[in-house]
Amino acid sequence: MNRRESIKNILLGSLAGGALLRSCTTVTPDQMADVIWQYQYGRTPQEKALDEKLLNTKYFSDAERELIRVVANLILPPNESGSIEQAAVVPFIEFMAKDIKEFAVPIREGLTWLDVQAKQKYGQIFVACNPESQKQILDTIAFELPQKKEQPQEIKFFKLIRNLVVTGYFTSEVGIKELGYVGNTPNVWDGVPQDVLDEMGLAYDPEWLAKCVDQEKRNETARWDKKGNLLT
Amino acid sequence: MQIIEPQKNYDVIIVGSGAGGGMATKALADAGLKVAVVEAGPFFDPADPKTQTQFKWPYESPRRGANTQRAFGEFDMAYGGWDVEGEPYNLVNGSSFHWFRSRMLGGRTNHWGRISLRFGPRDFKSKDRDGLGENWPIGYEDLKPYYDKVDQLIGVFGSKENMETEPDGFFLPPPKPRLHELMYINAARKSKVAVIPSRLSILTKRINQDRGVCFYCNQCSRSCSIYADFSSGSCLIFPAQKNGGQIDLFVNAMVKNVNVDKNGRATGVSFINKTDNKEYKLKAKVIILAASACSSARILLNSKSTAHPNGLGNSSNLVGRYLHDSTGSDRAAFIPALMDRKRYNEDGVGGMHVYSPWWLDNKNLDFPRGYHLEVWGGMGMPSYGTGFNLDDLNKHLGLELGGYGNRLREDVKRFHGAVVGISGRGEAIARKDNYCEIDPSTVDQWGIPVLRFHYKWSDFEINQAKHMHDTFEEVLTNMGGKLLGDRPGKEKKYGLHNPGLIIHEVGTTRMGDDPKTSVVNRFEQMHDVDNVFIVDAGPFLSQADKNPTWTILALAWRTSDYIINEFKKQNF
């Protein structure tokens, strides 16, 4: 197992119980062309076919998508770096609800639960409430009940939607910039910056460092003596 | 069914194009032999922009890198996984086994961890130490010249350490440790755990004009478009073609069986062409199986004939037996000292820059064989899963769990790069009772009978995993870490992963001098059929606390030299 997978196994709990995808409708051919061309990232023909099928199936109603958008904006409010809309979080959540079938029903039921609460408390659907009322509803499900082993469905729903919103935002172009991730580009690694070492009270062991690559000579073709000592 | 038989007669057919098949292709084609390479998946070149995933951003995909299509996330370069559509396998009597297959030119070498460790002298003779398993008929001295050649041909970074258990090679210089790796070095030393620069087949320095030098993007698992890491296609098969080798590549070709003449000698192979679903027959003087330990066993067991009623070369009834994978377990910790980090690019190579080879003597322990430690962490590229379950970290800071809004977004940023983990990867004992065989009741989508697995871990592996967790906890705590999750208890086999999950399955066609107790001889030649060789990890008797690839390569090259010599002597 590679590192990324191991981290996932350790950090991720199972998110939601089993349930099947239901009530799918299809988008128009124009919309289809749009969503296909948006994604070009080294797929096999089979993978591409599945992507296209999912992209061109509509799961959430427009009202549900709007509700997801409003909730996502409460979870991560827009700031100077970016917004839920710029990060395309709603299309991402819609896609995941089709890609991981176990997500579909809990998300839909959670959205319904929000509207039921809003109508009971404020006499209107969730998106029509003012932000303070919306937050009061979220506050009832945004924190796990420490004394309970099995959390109620609506709390599990919030955890799921929160995870998807956070991942959706911080894997977007604006989110990655806000996070400050500066890799994924050709570069030459030559050790931890000195100021970081100083701040951490760490230093490279000279004996260790002597074994490491001299990046000035990285393009000189390697040659060895018969005992395997590097000559270049 | 229509069977198509091209008239061309090859010197050698090689089934599979991963490490073993690639190495044999390179060595045999360079020697002027006419070679057919038969690969079950499509053609793949890491440099092809159409299939490239290197340097893609998560937002270029609608699922942001989630692993619903590919087991290690959708940018990983393995077409396949533990479950391959249309290619099932079954488990028997409460066994657990997970069989990873990568259907593409280069096989699993396109995505692997590039951890390139030689076996040491004692790894070939472990039975002498503890009476368990079986010694190899060959020793380190037989393979050393080939390890040396592989190092120089393919390139591996590392350092000379003069440790008997971790023989030195022809190394490129290793990269400097990352921040969490510096902390790991100190923490490991505090617990008297050995720690040295890691040994990965990634070019930190130029080795020739055909391959690039590592540009530290951390994405070897996506297969390097400038060929700076070892993949079988880019480093062995393409150079062999470029060198003028007479190589016919058959891709999308699923080998069913090896064909034999009336005397039981191999004449070629039959495969299903996945693009037209027709059966083809190829002819050659020598057949080399390099389809992976379990796939090669399956092909042999599916090659029944009057001369070989139990399957080809299976008079010992040992084909499929002694299957074993590396052991594995992992633990992660949250390191408060790594919160609020200054941002800089620390992607580094696609793997750890430091690691711990096995450092103890098993005489004093309740398990017979060792394990090594791999350390991971850093400010990596966000992907699907980023920011999930932040409460697991928050609870160590005594903060309220849950919530939303600006505090949540600040938490994501504060915790970036603050989780470090250690994986233990160890040696299991090869046992006759752990095996694969043909399932008489199931066929794959082409009608070829599939495998079923019998596999259970013993107390040796379980006790080893327990020890791994003691080590993880001690070293991570030395780093100031707060351990994440719960320590897995006995009921969970101390977190020991199911067999097959480490993807080092070996041993199904074991090597030996006695045809009654082994399948191939010391040149990986079948005892029963002198023109069939196996150059994947099937012939391994044990796999040490090392990863198998470098030994697959060294053995495959040595076997290829033997085959070339036999051709010169006109024995084929």
mmCIF file of N, CA and C in Angstrom, chain A residues 113 115-124 129 133 136-138 140:
data_model
loop_
_atom_site.group_PDB
_atom_site.id
_atom_site.type_symbol
_atom_site.label_atom_id
_atom_site.label_comp_id
_atom_site.label_asym_id
_atom_site.label_seq_id
_atom_site.Cartn_x
_atom_site.Cartn_y
_atom_site.Cartn_z
ATOM 1 N N TRP A 113 -33.990 16.866 5.785
ATOM 2 C CA TRP A 113 -34.050 17.140 7.237
ATOM 3 C C TRP A 113 -33.875 18.646 7.505
ATOM 4 N N ASP A 115 -34.624 21.148 5.561
ATOM 5 C CA ASP A 115 -35.835 21.877 5.181
ATOM 6 C C ASP A 115 -36.976 21.636 6.172
ATOM 7 N N VAL A 116 -37.085 20.418 6.659
ATOM 8 C CA VAL A 116 -38.134 20.110 7.637
ATOM 9 C C VAL A 116 -37.916 20.953 8.903
ATOM 10 N N GLN A 117 -36.669 21.007 9.353
ATOM 11 C CA GLN A 117 -36.367 21.816 10.549
ATOM 12 C C GLN A 117 -36.689 23.284 10.311
ATOM 13 N N ALA A 118 -36.275 23.773 9.132
ATOM 14 C CA ALA A 118 -36.476 25.189 8.826
ATOM 15 C C ALA A 118 -37.966 25.520 8.806
ATOM 16 N N LYS A 119 -38.762 24.632 8.230
ATOM 17 C CA LYS A 119 -40.203 24.890 8.169
ATOM 18 C C LYS A 119 -40.818 24.846 9.565
ATOM 19 N N GLN A 120 -40.386 23.881 10.364
ATOM 20 C CA GLN A 120 -40.931 23.788 11.727
ATOM 21 C C GLN A 120 -40.583 25.021 12.549
ATOM 22 N N LYS A 121 -39.317 25.443 12.450
ATOM 23 C CA LYS A 121 -38.867 26.533 13.324
ATOM 24 C C LYS A 121 -39.183 27.916 12.763
ATOM 25 N N TYR A 122 -39.062 28.052 11.432
ATOM 26 C CA TYR A 122 -39.157 29.398 10.849
ATOM 27 C C TYR A 122 -40.216 29.509 9.759
ATOM 28 N N GLY A 123 -40.912 28.430 9.503
ATOM 29 C CA GLY A 123 -42.022 28.489 8.559
ATOM 30 C C GLY A 123 -41.626 28.615 7.102
ATOM 31 N N GLN A 124 -40.379 28.377 6.779
ATOM 32 C CA GLN A 124 -39.961 28.429 5.380
ATOM 33 C C GLN A 124 -38.779 27.470 5.143
ATOM 34 N N CYS A 129 -34.399 31.075 4.834
ATOM 35 C CA CYS A 129 -34.163 31.616 6.180
ATOM 36 C C CYS A 129 -32.985 32.584 6.157
ATOM 37 N N SER A 133 -30.674 32.176 11.379
ATOM 38 C CA SER A 133 -31.568 31.029 11.564
ATOM 39 C C SER A 133 -30.921 29.765 10.990
ATOM 40 N N GLN A 136 -28.422 28.485 13.353
ATOM 41 C CA GLN A 136 -29.012 27.852 14.541
ATOM 42 C C GLN A 136 -29.414 26.409 14.235
ATOM 43 N N ILE A 137 -29.863 26.177 13.024
ATOM 44 C CA ILE A 137 -30.201 24.791 12.659
ATOM 45 C C ILE A 137 -28.920 23.954 12.555
ATOM 46 N N LEU A 138 -27.925 24.491 11.876
ATOM 47 C CA LEU A 138 -26.670 23.732 11.729
ATOM 48 C C LEU A 138 -26.035 23.437 13.084
ATOM 49 N N THR A 140 -27.250 22.539 15.679
ATOM 50 C CA THR A 140 -27.799 21.358 16.365
ATOM 51 C C THR A 140 -27.210 20.056 15.822
#
